[in-house]
Amino acid sequence: MQDVLIIGGGQSGLAVGYFLRRSGLSFSILDGETEPGGAWTHAWPSLTLFSPAQWSSLPGWPMPVGDQTYPGRGEVVRYLSQYEERYKLPVERPVQVKAVLSAPDYLTAVTDRGEWKARSVVSATGTWRAPVVPDYPDQTRFQGSQLHSANYKGPEEFAGKSILVVGGGNSGAQILAEVSQVARATWVTLREPTFLPDDVDGRVLFERATARWEALQDNGAAATPTRGLGDVVMIPAVKVARARGVLTSVRPFVRFTASGVVWDDGTESQVDAVIWCTGFAPALEHLRPLNIIESDGKVAVKGTRSISEPRLWLVGYGEWTGFASATLIGVMRGARQTALEIEAALRKTLVEI
Ligand code: FAD
């Protein structure tokens, strides 16, 4: 029996672990990967952060500044790996948590390596395992290939082909920038993408969004969702694409055919592959037995704590679990608050006993 079980050993789980170390509570972090780094280990090799290293750091230890202004995926994986080593975080991997079950005095995590019991659970499983692909008419008729950005490994397999890159965020822009060098790529976005000015990156966005968030707290108003973090940051590769004239987009097609798509005006295009850069949902299947997942796929929370299951906290899933919580720098606030709340809750229970 542990005091706390953290499910997920990516940046969110590690950040909670960092703060829990100081509490004296016993805890373990169960992670489904074979290596450190969370979802970053699956990202495509050229993925580049939209913030400089100092603005992509977890609590306690800043990410070392490398040669590039914007760190790449490899640097993040290295950083997370060194981070858990540095703070001797008790990560068990690979352990897949299949289900979390409720008992009167504890929660049980049922895993592929047996059962773990704990007085409280933090779910920090991210979104990478739940890629979102929108429905289009006749999608199943399409004979070409379809893959989500979660499974994109680089442009090589698309050389010489006709490709649709669907999605107007940073993933879509970055993948379009490199695929268009080897393939005939069309960028499909719901509306005209919002490009940030060349001198604005994730750091500036984070500062602005933090100021707005603090103002809202001071005014006693509820924090509104932060716009801007999804807008396209002009990292060097995207600027090069703009200079080559490929950073233009068209509105969505209306349906698939066996060999391509039909556009709004009735014209058809032959397409070899579609790359869906259409985002992610929270990966919460392991919580389904608790009957707390709502119709929108989320869990009702106050801060990061589940309202219906108060022994459960959820960290790092995006705005609904804390402002900018699905970013390296943004997860800190929710992680600290979570550790403090767990400590208070468990100590209170002990006093009551
Ligand atoms: P994850 O990294 O997904 O870690 C969750 C861990 O939990 C994984 O190791 C997984 O294996 C494990 N897990 C999941 N389910 C289970 C289970 N049932 N049992 C056991 N283990 C489980 N953020 C920035 O700050 N800057 C950026 O520039 C930036 N760029 C991004 C670009 C892209 C294309 C994307 C998709 C995201 C980007 N992000 C960026 C966002 C964010 O940093 C990542 O999404 C981050 O990986 C979230 O961390 P996490 O720890 O919450 O989840």
mmCIF file of C-alpha atoms and ligand atoms in Angstrom:
data_model
loop_
_atom_site.group_PDB
_atom_site.id
_atom_site.type_symbol
_atom_site.label_atom_id
_atom_site.label_comp_id
_atom_site.label_asym_id
_atom_site.label_seq_id
_atom_site.Cartn_x
_atom_site.Cartn_y
_atom_site.Cartn_z
ATOM 1 C CA MET A 1 0.000 0.000 0.000
ATOM 2 C CA GLN A 2 1.399 3.351 -1.098
ATOM 3 C CA ASP A 3 0.240 6.789 -0.065
ATOM 4 C CA VAL A 4 0.197 7.953 -3.680
ATOM 5 C CA LEU A 5 0.272 6.201 -7.044
ATOM 6 C CA ILE A 6 1.060 8.349 -10.073
ATOM 7 C CA ILE A 7 -0.044 6.811 -13.370
ATOM 8 C CA GLY A 8 2.133 8.116 -16.213
ATOM 9 C CA GLY A 9 5.845 8.944 -16.141
ATOM 10 C CA GLY A 10 5.913 11.780 -18.687
ATOM 11 C CA GLN A 11 6.561 15.393 -17.767
ATOM 12 C CA SER A 12 3.329 15.688 -15.741
ATOM 13 C CA GLY A 13 3.937 12.611 -13.600
ATOM 14 C CA LEU A 14 7.533 13.666 -12.989
ATOM 15 C CA ALA A 15 6.496 17.192 -11.981
ATOM 16 C CA VAL A 16 4.040 15.822 -9.399
ATOM 17 C CA GLY A 17 6.762 13.435 -8.175
ATOM 18 C CA TYR A 18 9.170 16.349 -7.781
ATOM 19 C CA PHE A 19 6.814 18.087 -5.347
ATOM 20 C CA LEU A 20 5.754 14.877 -3.558
ATOM 21 C CA ARG A 21 9.388 14.056 -2.693
ATOM 22 C CA ARG A 22 9.315 16.818 -0.132
ATOM 23 C CA SER A 23 6.168 15.547 1.585
ATOM 24 C CA GLY A 24 7.532 12.369 3.121
ATOM 25 C CA LEU A 25 4.610 10.429 1.621
ATOM 26 C CA SER A 26 5.378 7.085 -0.041
ATOM 27 C CA PHE A 27 4.720 7.043 -3.778
ATOM 28 C CA SER A 28 5.465 5.257 -7.043
ATOM 29 C CA ILE A 29 5.163 6.349 -10.652
ATOM 30 C CA LEU A 30 3.858 3.673 -13.043
ATOM 31 C CA ASP A 31 4.759 4.322 -16.658
ATOM 32 C CA GLY A 32 3.771 2.355 -19.744
ATOM 33 C CA GLU A 33 6.874 3.203 -21.791
ATOM 34 C CA THR A 34 10.096 1.201 -21.908
ATOM 35 C CA GLU A 35 12.230 4.374 -21.771
ATOM 36 C CA PRO A 36 11.927 7.762 -20.046
ATOM 37 C CA GLY A 37 10.432 10.717 -21.937
ATOM 38 C CA GLY A 38 6.678 10.058 -22.100
ATOM 39 C CA ALA A 39 5.014 10.927 -25.382
ATOM 40 C CA TRP A 40 8.094 12.744 -26.604
ATOM 41 C CA THR A 41 9.718 9.356 -27.321
ATOM 42 C CA HIS A 42 7.050 8.768 -30.004
ATOM 43 C CA ALA A 43 7.196 12.189 -31.643
ATOM 44 C CA TRP A 44 8.634 12.554 -35.136
ATOM 45 C CA PRO A 45 12.405 13.155 -35.159
ATOM 46 C CA SER A 46 12.306 16.754 -36.440
ATOM 47 C CA LEU A 47 9.634 17.959 -33.961
ATOM 48 C CA THR A 48 10.775 21.319 -32.629
ATOM 49 C CA LEU A 49 9.478 23.056 -29.506
ATOM 50 C CA PHE A 50 7.816 26.417 -29.864
ATOM 51 C CA SER A 51 9.585 27.835 -26.778
ATOM 52 C CA PRO A 52 13.294 28.229 -25.978
ATOM 53 C CA ALA A 53 14.819 25.806 -23.434
ATOM 54 C CA GLN A 54 14.501 28.078 -20.379
ATOM 55 C CA TRP A 55 10.796 28.331 -21.175
ATOM 56 C CA SER A 56 10.384 24.587 -21.567
ATOM 57 C CA SER A 57 11.463 23.535 -18.110
ATOM 58 C CA LEU A 58 10.033 21.529 -15.241
ATOM 59 C CA PRO A 59 10.252 22.648 -11.602
ATOM 60 C CA GLY A 60 13.669 22.731 -9.957
ATOM 61 C CA TRP A 61 16.036 22.243 -12.858
ATOM 62 C CA PRO A 62 15.966 24.258 -16.114
ATOM 63 C CA MET A 63 16.409 22.426 -19.405
ATOM 64 C CA PRO A 64 20.068 22.861 -20.467
ATOM 65 C CA VAL A 65 20.422 25.338 -23.327
ATOM 66 C CA GLY A 66 21.746 23.542 -26.415
ATOM 67 C CA ASP A 67 22.950 24.849 -29.757
ATOM 68 C CA GLN A 68 19.489 25.515 -31.165
ATOM 69 C CA THR A 69 17.192 28.302 -29.946
ATOM 70 C CA TYR A 70 14.236 25.919 -30.012
ATOM 71 C CA PRO A 71 15.046 22.475 -28.563
ATOM 72 C CA GLY A 72 14.122 19.419 -30.577
ATOM 73 C CA ARG A 73 12.386 16.245 -29.487
ATOM 74 C CA GLY A 74 15.698 14.491 -28.703
ATOM 75 C CA GLU A 75 16.706 17.230 -26.274
ATOM 76 C CA VAL A 76 13.376 16.978 -24.438
ATOM 77 C CA VAL A 77 13.692 13.188 -24.088
ATOM 78 C CA ARG A 78 17.247 13.592 -22.771
ATOM 79 C CA TYR A 79 16.111 16.292 -20.344
ATOM 80 C CA LEU A 80 13.221 14.226 -18.951
ATOM 81 C CA SER A 81 15.469 11.208 -18.621
ATOM 82 C CA GLN A 82 18.083 13.205 -16.669
ATOM 83 C CA TYR A 83 15.355 14.889 -14.630
ATOM 84 C CA GLU A 84 13.990 11.659 -13.193
ATOM 85 C CA GLU A 85 17.533 10.465 -12.517
ATOM 86 C CA ARG A 86 18.521 13.735 -10.845
ATOM 87 C CA TYR A 87 15.607 13.651 -8.407
ATOM 88 C CA LYS A 88 15.679 9.853 -7.983
ATOM 89 C CA LEU A 89 12.010 9.648 -8.885
ATOM 90 C CA PRO A 90 10.623 6.131 -8.237
ATOM 91 C CA VAL A 91 9.467 5.264 -11.758
ATOM 92 C CA GLU A 92 8.429 1.677 -12.521
ATOM 93 C CA ARG A 93 8.424 0.831 -16.239
ATOM 94 C CA PRO A 94 7.077 -0.608 -18.306
ATOM 95 C CA VAL A 95 3.826 -0.992 -16.357
ATOM 96 C CA GLN A 96 0.502 -0.636 -18.168
ATOM 97 C CA VAL A 97 -2.375 0.391 -15.926
ATOM 98 C CA LYS A 98 -5.489 -1.288 -17.292
ATOM 99 C CA ALA A 99 -8.019 -0.094 -14.710
ATOM 100 C CA VAL A 100 -8.379 1.868 -11.498
ATOM 101 C CA LEU A 101 -10.882 0.339 -9.073
ATOM 102 C CA SER A 102 -12.454 1.813 -5.982
ATOM 103 C CA ALA A 103 -12.496 0.224 -2.505
ATOM 104 C CA PRO A 104 -13.626 1.923 0.705
ATOM 105 C CA ASP A 105 -10.116 2.682 2.022
ATOM 106 C CA TYR A 106 -7.987 2.737 -1.083
ATOM 107 C CA LEU A 107 -7.847 2.686 -4.882
ATOM 108 C CA THR A 108 -6.383 -0.252 -6.810
ATOM 109 C CA ALA A 109 -4.500 0.015 -10.077
ATOM 110 C CA VAL A 110 -4.847 -3.200 -12.047
ATOM 111 C CA THR A 111 -1.769 -3.516 -14.263
ATOM 112 C CA ASP A 112 -0.005 -5.991 -16.523
ATOM 113 C CA ARG A 113 2.405 -6.495 -13.612
ATOM 114 C CA GLY A 114 -0.066 -7.106 -10.826
ATOM 115 C CA GLU A 115 -2.148 -4.868 -8.591
ATOM 116 C CA TRP A 116 -1.010 -1.728 -6.782
ATOM 117 C CA LYS A 117 -2.992 -0.242 -3.913
ATOM 118 C CA ALA A 118 -2.795 3.374 -2.863
ATOM 119 C CA ARG A 119 -4.645 5.843 -0.676
ATOM 120 C CA SER A 120 -4.653 8.351 -3.534
ATOM 121 C CA VAL A 121 -4.025 8.294 -7.289
ATOM 122 C CA VAL A 122 -2.751 10.921 -9.703
ATOM 123 C CA SER A 123 -3.625 10.288 -13.338
ATOM 124 C CA ALA A 124 -0.991 11.853 -15.604
ATOM 125 C CA THR A 125 -1.407 9.805 -18.758
ATOM 126 C CA GLY A 126 -1.400 12.668 -21.256
ATOM 127 C CA THR A 127 -3.169 12.647 -24.597
ATOM 128 C CA TRP A 128 -0.763 10.960 -26.978
ATOM 129 C CA ARG A 129 -2.559 7.626 -26.733
ATOM 130 C CA ALA A 130 -5.866 9.178 -27.806
ATOM 131 C CA PRO A 131 -5.335 10.803 -31.215
ATOM 132 C CA VAL A 132 -8.439 12.468 -32.688
ATOM 133 C CA VAL A 133 -9.391 11.914 -36.353
ATOM 134 C CA PRO A 134 -12.530 13.713 -37.568
ATOM 135 C CA ASP A 135 -15.227 11.833 -39.490
ATOM 136 C CA TYR A 136 -15.585 12.572 -43.197
ATOM 137 C CA PRO A 137 -18.188 10.986 -45.484
ATOM 138 C CA ASP A 138 -16.972 7.865 -47.307
ATOM 139 C CA GLN A 139 -13.738 7.811 -45.335
ATOM 140 C CA THR A 140 -13.725 4.005 -45.289
ATOM 141 C CA ARG A 141 -13.871 3.883 -49.123
ATOM 142 C CA PHE A 142 -10.534 5.687 -49.389
ATOM 143 C CA GLN A 143 -7.829 3.228 -50.523
ATOM 144 C CA GLY A 144 -4.857 5.503 -49.821
ATOM 145 C CA SER A 145 -3.075 5.614 -46.491
ATOM 146 C CA GLN A 146 -4.149 7.658 -43.488
ATOM 147 C CA LEU A 147 -2.080 8.356 -40.428
ATOM 148 C CA HIS A 148 -2.286 10.659 -37.460
ATOM 149 C CA SER A 149 0.584 12.970 -36.541
ATOM 150 C CA ALA A 150 1.006 10.752 -33.440
ATOM 151 C CA ASN A 151 2.375 8.076 -35.797
ATOM 152 C CA TYR A 152 4.221 10.325 -38.257
ATOM 153 C CA LYS A 153 7.913 9.405 -38.411
ATOM 154 C CA GLY A 154 9.242 11.708 -41.136
ATOM 155 C CA PRO A 155 8.703 12.673 -44.791
ATOM 156 C CA GLU A 156 10.623 9.849 -46.498
ATOM 157 C CA GLU A 157 7.688 7.474 -47.052
ATOM 158 C CA PHE A 158 5.744 10.258 -48.836
ATOM 159 C CA ALA A 159 8.398 11.107 -51.460
ATOM 160 C CA GLY A 160 6.834 11.812 -54.865
ATOM 161 C CA LYS A 161 3.256 11.324 -53.624
ATOM 162 C CA SER A 162 0.142 13.529 -53.362
ATOM 163 C CA ILE A 163 -0.513 14.267 -49.716
ATOM 164 C CA LEU A 164 -3.138 16.127 -47.718
ATOM 165 C CA VAL A 165 -1.945 17.563 -44.411
ATOM 166 C CA VAL A 166 -5.100 18.252 -42.384
ATOM 167 C CA GLY A 167 -5.018 20.611 -39.391
ATOM 168 C CA GLY A 168 -4.031 24.233 -38.874
ATOM 169 C CA GLY A 169 -1.968 24.107 -35.670
ATOM 170 C CA ASN A 170 1.742 23.756 -35.039
ATOM 171 C CA SER A 171 1.852 20.039 -35.899
ATOM 172 C CA GLY A 172 0.164 20.680 -39.245
ATOM 173 C CA ALA A 173 2.474 23.587 -40.079
ATOM 174 C CA GLN A 174 5.652 21.728 -39.101
ATOM 175 C CA ILE A 175 4.728 18.511 -40.923
ATOM 176 C CA LEU A 176 3.610 20.450 -44.017
ATOM 177 C CA ALA A 177 6.931 22.326 -43.961
ATOM 178 C CA GLU A 178 8.935 19.121 -44.310
ATOM 179 C CA VAL A 179 6.600 16.879 -46.317
ATOM 180 C CA SER A 180 6.229 19.580 -48.968
ATOM 181 C CA GLN A 181 9.939 19.280 -49.692
ATOM 182 C CA VAL A 182 9.522 15.755 -51.052
ATOM 183 C CA ALA A 183 5.822 15.453 -51.969
ATOM 184 C CA ARG A 184 2.943 17.395 -53.580
ATOM 185 C CA ALA A 185 1.376 18.555 -50.323
ATOM 186 C CA THR A 186 -1.921 20.390 -49.852
ATOM 187 C CA TRP A 187 -2.629 21.945 -46.468
ATOM 188 C CA VAL A 188 -6.283 21.588 -45.408
ATOM 189 C CA THR A 189 -7.471 23.735 -42.504
ATOM 190 C CA LEU A 190 -10.940 24.594 -41.189
ATOM 191 C CA ARG A 191 -10.163 28.307 -41.467
ATOM 192 C CA GLU A 192 -7.172 30.444 -42.362
ATOM 193 C CA PRO A 193 -4.421 29.495 -39.834
ATOM 194 C CA THR A 194 -3.290 32.176 -37.399
ATOM 195 C CA PHE A 195 0.425 32.823 -37.822
ATOM 196 C CA LEU A 196 2.173 34.564 -34.970
ATOM 197 C CA PRO A 197 4.525 37.439 -35.740
ATOM 198 C CA ASP A 198 8.102 36.260 -36.363
ATOM 199 C CA ASP A 199 9.327 37.567 -33.007
ATOM 200 C CA VAL A 200 6.564 35.905 -30.950
ATOM 201 C CA ASP A 201 7.137 32.391 -29.655
ATOM 202 C CA GLY A 202 5.793 30.156 -26.907
ATOM 203 C CA ARG A 203 7.616 32.207 -24.290
ATOM 204 C CA VAL A 204 5.820 35.422 -25.219
ATOM 205 C CA LEU A 205 2.512 33.596 -25.452
ATOM 206 C CA PHE A 206 3.026 32.102 -22.041
ATOM 207 C CA GLU A 207 3.852 35.484 -20.492
ATOM 208 C CA ARG A 208 0.776 37.091 -22.032
ATOM 209 C CA ALA A 209 -1.492 34.236 -21.096
ATOM 210 C CA THR A 210 -0.129 34.203 -17.528
ATOM 211 C CA ALA A 211 -0.772 37.938 -17.169
ATOM 212 C CA ARG A 212 -4.324 37.460 -18.388
ATOM 213 C CA TRP A 213 -4.840 34.484 -16.077
ATOM 214 C CA GLU A 214 -3.547 36.442 -13.075
ATOM 215 C CA ALA A 215 -5.794 39.391 -13.932
ATOM 216 C CA LEU A 216 -8.776 37.081 -14.053
ATOM 217 C CA GLN A 217 -7.847 35.579 -10.667
ATOM 218 C CA ASP A 218 -7.520 39.048 -9.152
ATOM 219 C CA ASN A 219 -10.895 40.048 -10.513
ATOM 220 C CA GLY A 220 -12.388 36.902 -9.070
ATOM 221 C CA ALA A 221 -13.590 35.839 -12.514
ATOM 222 C CA ALA A 222 -13.287 32.281 -13.789
ATOM 223 C CA ALA A 223 -10.258 31.775 -16.035
ATOM 224 C CA THR A 224 -11.289 31.588 -19.670
ATOM 225 C CA PRO A 225 -9.605 29.178 -22.089
ATOM 226 C CA THR A 226 -6.310 30.594 -23.308
ATOM 227 C CA ARG A 227 -6.192 31.368 -26.994
ATOM 228 C CA GLY A 228 -2.834 31.716 -28.658
ATOM 229 C CA LEU A 229 -0.962 28.605 -27.477
ATOM 230 C CA GLY A 230 -2.355 26.759 -30.515
ATOM 231 C CA ASP A 231 -1.478 29.448 -33.045
ATOM 232 C CA VAL A 232 1.364 28.726 -35.457
ATOM 233 C CA VAL A 233 4.785 29.721 -34.147
ATOM 234 C CA MET A 234 7.212 30.749 -36.900
ATOM 235 C CA ILE A 235 10.052 28.394 -35.976
ATOM 236 C CA PRO A 236 12.889 28.356 -38.554
ATOM 237 C CA ALA A 237 11.533 25.390 -40.564
ATOM 238 C CA VAL A 238 8.119 27.068 -40.903
ATOM 239 C CA LYS A 239 9.733 30.342 -42.006
ATOM 240 C CA VAL A 240 11.601 28.434 -44.709
ATOM 241 C CA ALA A 241 8.302 26.923 -45.869
ATOM 242 C CA ARG A 242 6.793 30.396 -46.036
ATOM 243 C CA ALA A 243 9.741 31.628 -48.107
ATOM 244 C CA ARG A 244 9.197 28.691 -50.491
ATOM 245 C CA GLY A 245 5.568 29.778 -50.859
ATOM 246 C CA VAL A 246 4.039 26.527 -49.541
ATOM 247 C CA LEU A 247 2.443 27.888 -46.376
ATOM 248 C CA THR A 248 -0.961 28.330 -47.960
ATOM 249 C CA SER A 249 -4.061 26.398 -47.029
ATOM 250 C CA VAL A 250 -7.443 25.427 -48.483
ATOM 251 C CA ARG A 251 -10.750 24.740 -46.738
ATOM 252 C CA PRO A 252 -11.814 21.115 -46.131
ATOM 253 C CA PHE A 253 -13.022 18.704 -48.779
ATOM 254 C CA VAL A 254 -16.584 17.403 -48.532
ATOM 255 C CA ARG A 255 -16.046 13.656 -48.904
ATOM 256 C CA PHE A 256 -13.614 10.916 -49.765
ATOM 257 C CA THR A 257 -13.599 8.800 -52.921
ATOM 258 C CA ALA A 258 -11.713 5.522 -53.369
ATOM 259 C CA SER A 259 -8.714 7.388 -54.757
ATOM 260 C CA GLY A 260 -8.912 10.863 -53.249
ATOM 261 C CA VAL A 261 -11.313 13.592 -52.196
ATOM 262 C CA VAL A 262 -14.082 15.803 -53.592
ATOM 263 C CA TRP A 263 -13.898 19.511 -52.850
ATOM 264 C CA ASP A 264 -16.697 21.982 -52.142
ATOM 265 C CA ASP A 265 -16.903 23.066 -55.810
ATOM 266 C CA GLY A 266 -17.306 19.451 -56.992
ATOM 267 C CA THR A 267 -13.779 18.992 -58.340
ATOM 268 C CA GLU A 268 -11.866 15.845 -57.408
ATOM 269 C CA SER A 269 -8.241 15.324 -56.441
ATOM 270 C CA GLN A 270 -6.239 12.102 -56.481
ATOM 271 C CA VAL A 271 -4.621 11.617 -53.078
ATOM 272 C CA ASP A 272 -2.094 9.002 -51.969
ATOM 273 C CA ALA A 273 -2.102 9.754 -48.250
ATOM 274 C CA VAL A 274 -3.746 11.909 -45.614
ATOM 275 C CA ILE A 275 -1.827 13.041 -42.533
ATOM 276 C CA TRP A 276 -4.252 14.011 -39.766
ATOM 277 C CA CYS A 277 -2.803 16.745 -37.564
ATOM 278 C CA THR A 278 -6.115 17.081 -35.783
ATOM 279 C CA GLY A 279 -5.186 16.888 -32.137
ATOM 280 C CA PHE A 280 -5.658 14.582 -29.202
ATOM 281 C CA ALA A 281 -8.146 13.725 -26.432
ATOM 282 C CA PRO A 282 -7.323 12.829 -22.816
ATOM 283 C CA ALA A 283 -6.159 9.193 -22.480
ATOM 284 C CA LEU A 284 -8.425 8.121 -19.607
ATOM 285 C CA GLU A 285 -9.526 4.556 -20.436
ATOM 286 C CA HIS A 286 -7.969 3.247 -17.208
ATOM 287 C CA LEU A 287 -10.432 5.426 -15.233
ATOM 288 C CA ARG A 288 -13.546 4.052 -16.934
ATOM 289 C CA PRO A 289 -14.405 1.577 -14.101
ATOM 290 C CA LEU A 290 -14.762 4.546 -11.729
ATOM 291 C CA ASN A 291 -17.718 5.822 -13.804
ATOM 292 C CA ILE A 292 -16.508 9.399 -13.678
ATOM 293 C CA ILE A 293 -15.805 10.058 -17.375
ATOM 294 C CA GLU A 294 -18.289 12.553 -18.761
ATOM 295 C CA SER A 295 -19.789 12.604 -22.266
ATOM 296 C CA ASP A 296 -17.058 15.024 -23.431
ATOM 297 C CA GLY A 297 -14.390 12.472 -22.457
ATOM 298 C CA LYS A 298 -13.196 14.491 -19.456
ATOM 299 C CA VAL A 299 -13.627 14.170 -15.677
ATOM 300 C CA ALA A 300 -15.308 16.881 -13.596
ATOM 301 C CA VAL A 301 -12.599 18.494 -11.462
ATOM 302 C CA LYS A 302 -12.110 21.270 -8.964
ATOM 303 C CA GLY A 303 -8.595 22.423 -9.739
ATOM 304 C CA THR A 304 -7.007 19.050 -10.499
ATOM 305 C CA ARG A 305 -9.084 16.977 -8.046
ATOM 306 C CA SER A 306 -11.937 14.776 -9.211
ATOM 307 C CA ILE A 307 -15.200 15.957 -7.752
ATOM 308 C CA SER A 308 -16.890 12.541 -7.616
ATOM 309 C CA GLU A 309 -13.782 10.548 -6.602
ATOM 310 C CA PRO A 310 -11.864 12.808 -4.178
ATOM 311 C CA ARG A 311 -8.949 10.349 -3.892
ATOM 312 C CA LEU A 312 -8.111 11.012 -7.545
ATOM 313 C CA TRP A 313 -6.264 13.959 -9.137
ATOM 314 C CA LEU A 314 -5.728 14.582 -12.884
ATOM 315 C CA VAL A 315 -2.694 16.530 -14.049
ATOM 316 C CA GLY A 316 -1.414 17.819 -17.388
ATOM 317 C CA TYR A 317 -4.369 17.253 -19.726
ATOM 318 C CA GLY A 318 -4.810 20.843 -20.904
ATOM 319 C CA GLU A 319 -6.846 23.846 -19.843
ATOM 320 C CA TRP A 320 -9.504 21.843 -17.982
ATOM 321 C CA THR A 321 -6.850 20.602 -15.525
ATOM 322 C CA GLY A 322 -5.089 23.950 -15.242
ATOM 323 C CA PHE A 323 -4.047 26.807 -17.428
ATOM 324 C CA ALA A 324 -1.399 25.675 -20.004
ATOM 325 C CA SER A 325 -1.021 22.419 -18.046
ATOM 326 C CA ALA A 326 -0.194 20.386 -21.177
ATOM 327 C CA THR A 327 3.086 22.233 -21.655
ATOM 328 C CA LEU A 328 6.460 21.661 -20.025
ATOM 329 C CA ILE A 329 6.505 24.963 -18.196
ATOM 330 C CA GLY A 330 2.775 25.142 -17.577
ATOM 331 C CA VAL A 331 2.413 21.858 -15.685
ATOM 332 C CA MET A 332 4.293 23.185 -12.654
ATOM 333 C CA ARG A 333 1.439 25.134 -11.047
ATOM 334 C CA GLY A 334 -1.023 22.230 -11.133
ATOM 335 C CA ALA A 335 1.622 19.708 -10.066
ATOM 336 C CA ARG A 336 2.564 21.721 -6.987
ATOM 337 C CA GLN A 337 -1.058 22.325 -6.022
ATOM 338 C CA THR A 338 -1.836 18.627 -6.484
ATOM 339 C CA ALA A 339 1.018 17.528 -4.208
ATOM 340 C CA LEU A 340 -0.044 20.034 -1.537
ATOM 341 C CA GLU A 341 -3.676 18.917 -1.684
ATOM 342 C CA ILE A 342 -2.766 15.224 -1.478
ATOM 343 C CA GLU A 343 -0.526 15.846 1.501
ATOM 344 C CA ALA A 344 -3.249 17.808 3.284
ATOM 345 C CA ALA A 345 -5.917 15.214 2.464
ATOM 346 C CA LEU A 346 -3.846 12.220 3.612
ATOM 347 C CA ARG A 347 -2.621 13.885 6.791
ATOM 348 C CA LYS A 348 -6.206 14.860 7.635
ATOM 349 C CA THR A 349 -7.307 11.233 7.194
ATOM 350 C CA LEU A 350 -4.497 10.065 9.506
ATOM 351 C CA VAL A 351 -5.493 12.578 12.199
ATOM 352 C CA GLU A 352 -9.123 11.454 11.914
ATOM 353 C CA ILE A 353 -8.069 7.794 12.297
HETATM 354 P P1 FAD B 1 2.764 12.230 -21.873
HETATM 355 O O1 FAD B 1 4.043 12.818 -22.302
HETATM 356 O O2 FAD B 1 1.862 11.631 -22.900
HETATM 357 O O3 FAD B 1 3.128 11.134 -20.768
HETATM 358 C C1 FAD B 1 2.159 10.254 -20.291
HETATM 359 C C2 FAD B 1 2.855 8.976 -19.918
HETATM 360 O O4 FAD B 1 1.875 8.138 -19.371
HETATM 361 C C3 FAD B 1 3.470 8.226 -21.097
HETATM 362 O O5 FAD B 1 4.749 7.808 -20.757
HETATM 363 C C4 FAD B 1 2.527 7.044 -21.309
HETATM 364 O O6 FAD B 1 3.150 5.886 -21.753
HETATM 365 C C5 FAD B 1 2.016 6.847 -19.907
HETATM 366 N N1 FAD B 1 0.704 6.207 -19.871
HETATM 367 C C6 FAD B 1 -0.415 6.553 -20.541
HETATM 368 N N2 FAD B 1 -1.425 5.728 -20.223
HETATM 369 C C7 FAD B 1 -0.911 4.841 -19.323
HETATM 370 C C8 FAD B 1 -1.443 3.732 -18.614
HETATM 371 N N3 FAD B 1 -2.725 3.372 -18.741
HETATM 372 N N4 FAD B 1 -0.619 3.040 -17.784
HETATM 373 C C9 FAD B 1 0.663 3.403 -17.624
HETATM 374 N N5 FAD B 1 1.223 4.453 -18.267
HETATM 375 C C10 FAD B 1 0.445 5.146 -19.099
HETATM 376 N N6 FAD B 1 4.685 21.455 -24.993
HETATM 377 C C11 FAD B 1 5.580 22.435 -24.732
HETATM 378 O O7 FAD B 1 5.762 22.798 -23.581
HETATM 379 N N7 FAD B 1 6.294 23.012 -25.745
HETATM 380 C C12 FAD B 1 6.150 22.624 -27.034
HETATM 381 O O8 FAD B 1 6.788 23.179 -27.921
HETATM 382 C C13 FAD B 1 5.221 21.562 -27.330
HETATM 383 N N8 FAD B 1 5.067 21.102 -28.595
HETATM 384 C C14 FAD B 1 4.209 20.092 -28.833
HETATM 385 C C15 FAD B 1 4.077 19.623 -30.133
HETATM 386 C C16 FAD B 1 3.210 18.588 -30.411
HETATM 387 C C17 FAD B 1 3.071 18.086 -31.806
HETATM 388 C C18 FAD B 1 2.441 18.017 -29.376
HETATM 389 C C19 FAD B 1 1.467 16.904 -29.670
HETATM 390 C C20 FAD B 1 2.576 18.471 -28.076
HETATM 391 C C21 FAD B 1 3.444 19.525 -27.803
HETATM 392 N N9 FAD B 1 3.582 20.014 -26.509
HETATM 393 C C22 FAD B 1 4.486 21.017 -26.253
HETATM 394 C C23 FAD B 1 2.649 19.563 -25.455
HETATM 395 C C24 FAD B 1 3.096 18.685 -24.292
HETATM 396 O O9 FAD B 1 4.328 19.077 -23.763
HETATM 397 C C25 FAD B 1 3.030 17.193 -24.528
HETATM 398 O O10 FAD B 1 1.771 16.805 -24.997
HETATM 399 C C26 FAD B 1 3.429 16.344 -23.283
HETATM 400 O O11 FAD B 1 3.891 15.136 -23.776
HETATM 401 C C27 FAD B 1 2.370 16.079 -22.207
HETATM 402 O O12 FAD B 1 3.014 15.459 -21.093
HETATM 403 P P2 FAD B 1 2.289 14.450 -20.120
HETATM 404 O O13 FAD B 1 3.280 13.978 -19.131
HETATM 405 O O14 FAD B 1 1.040 15.058 -19.600
HETATM 406 O O15 FAD B 1 1.844 13.261 -21.068
#
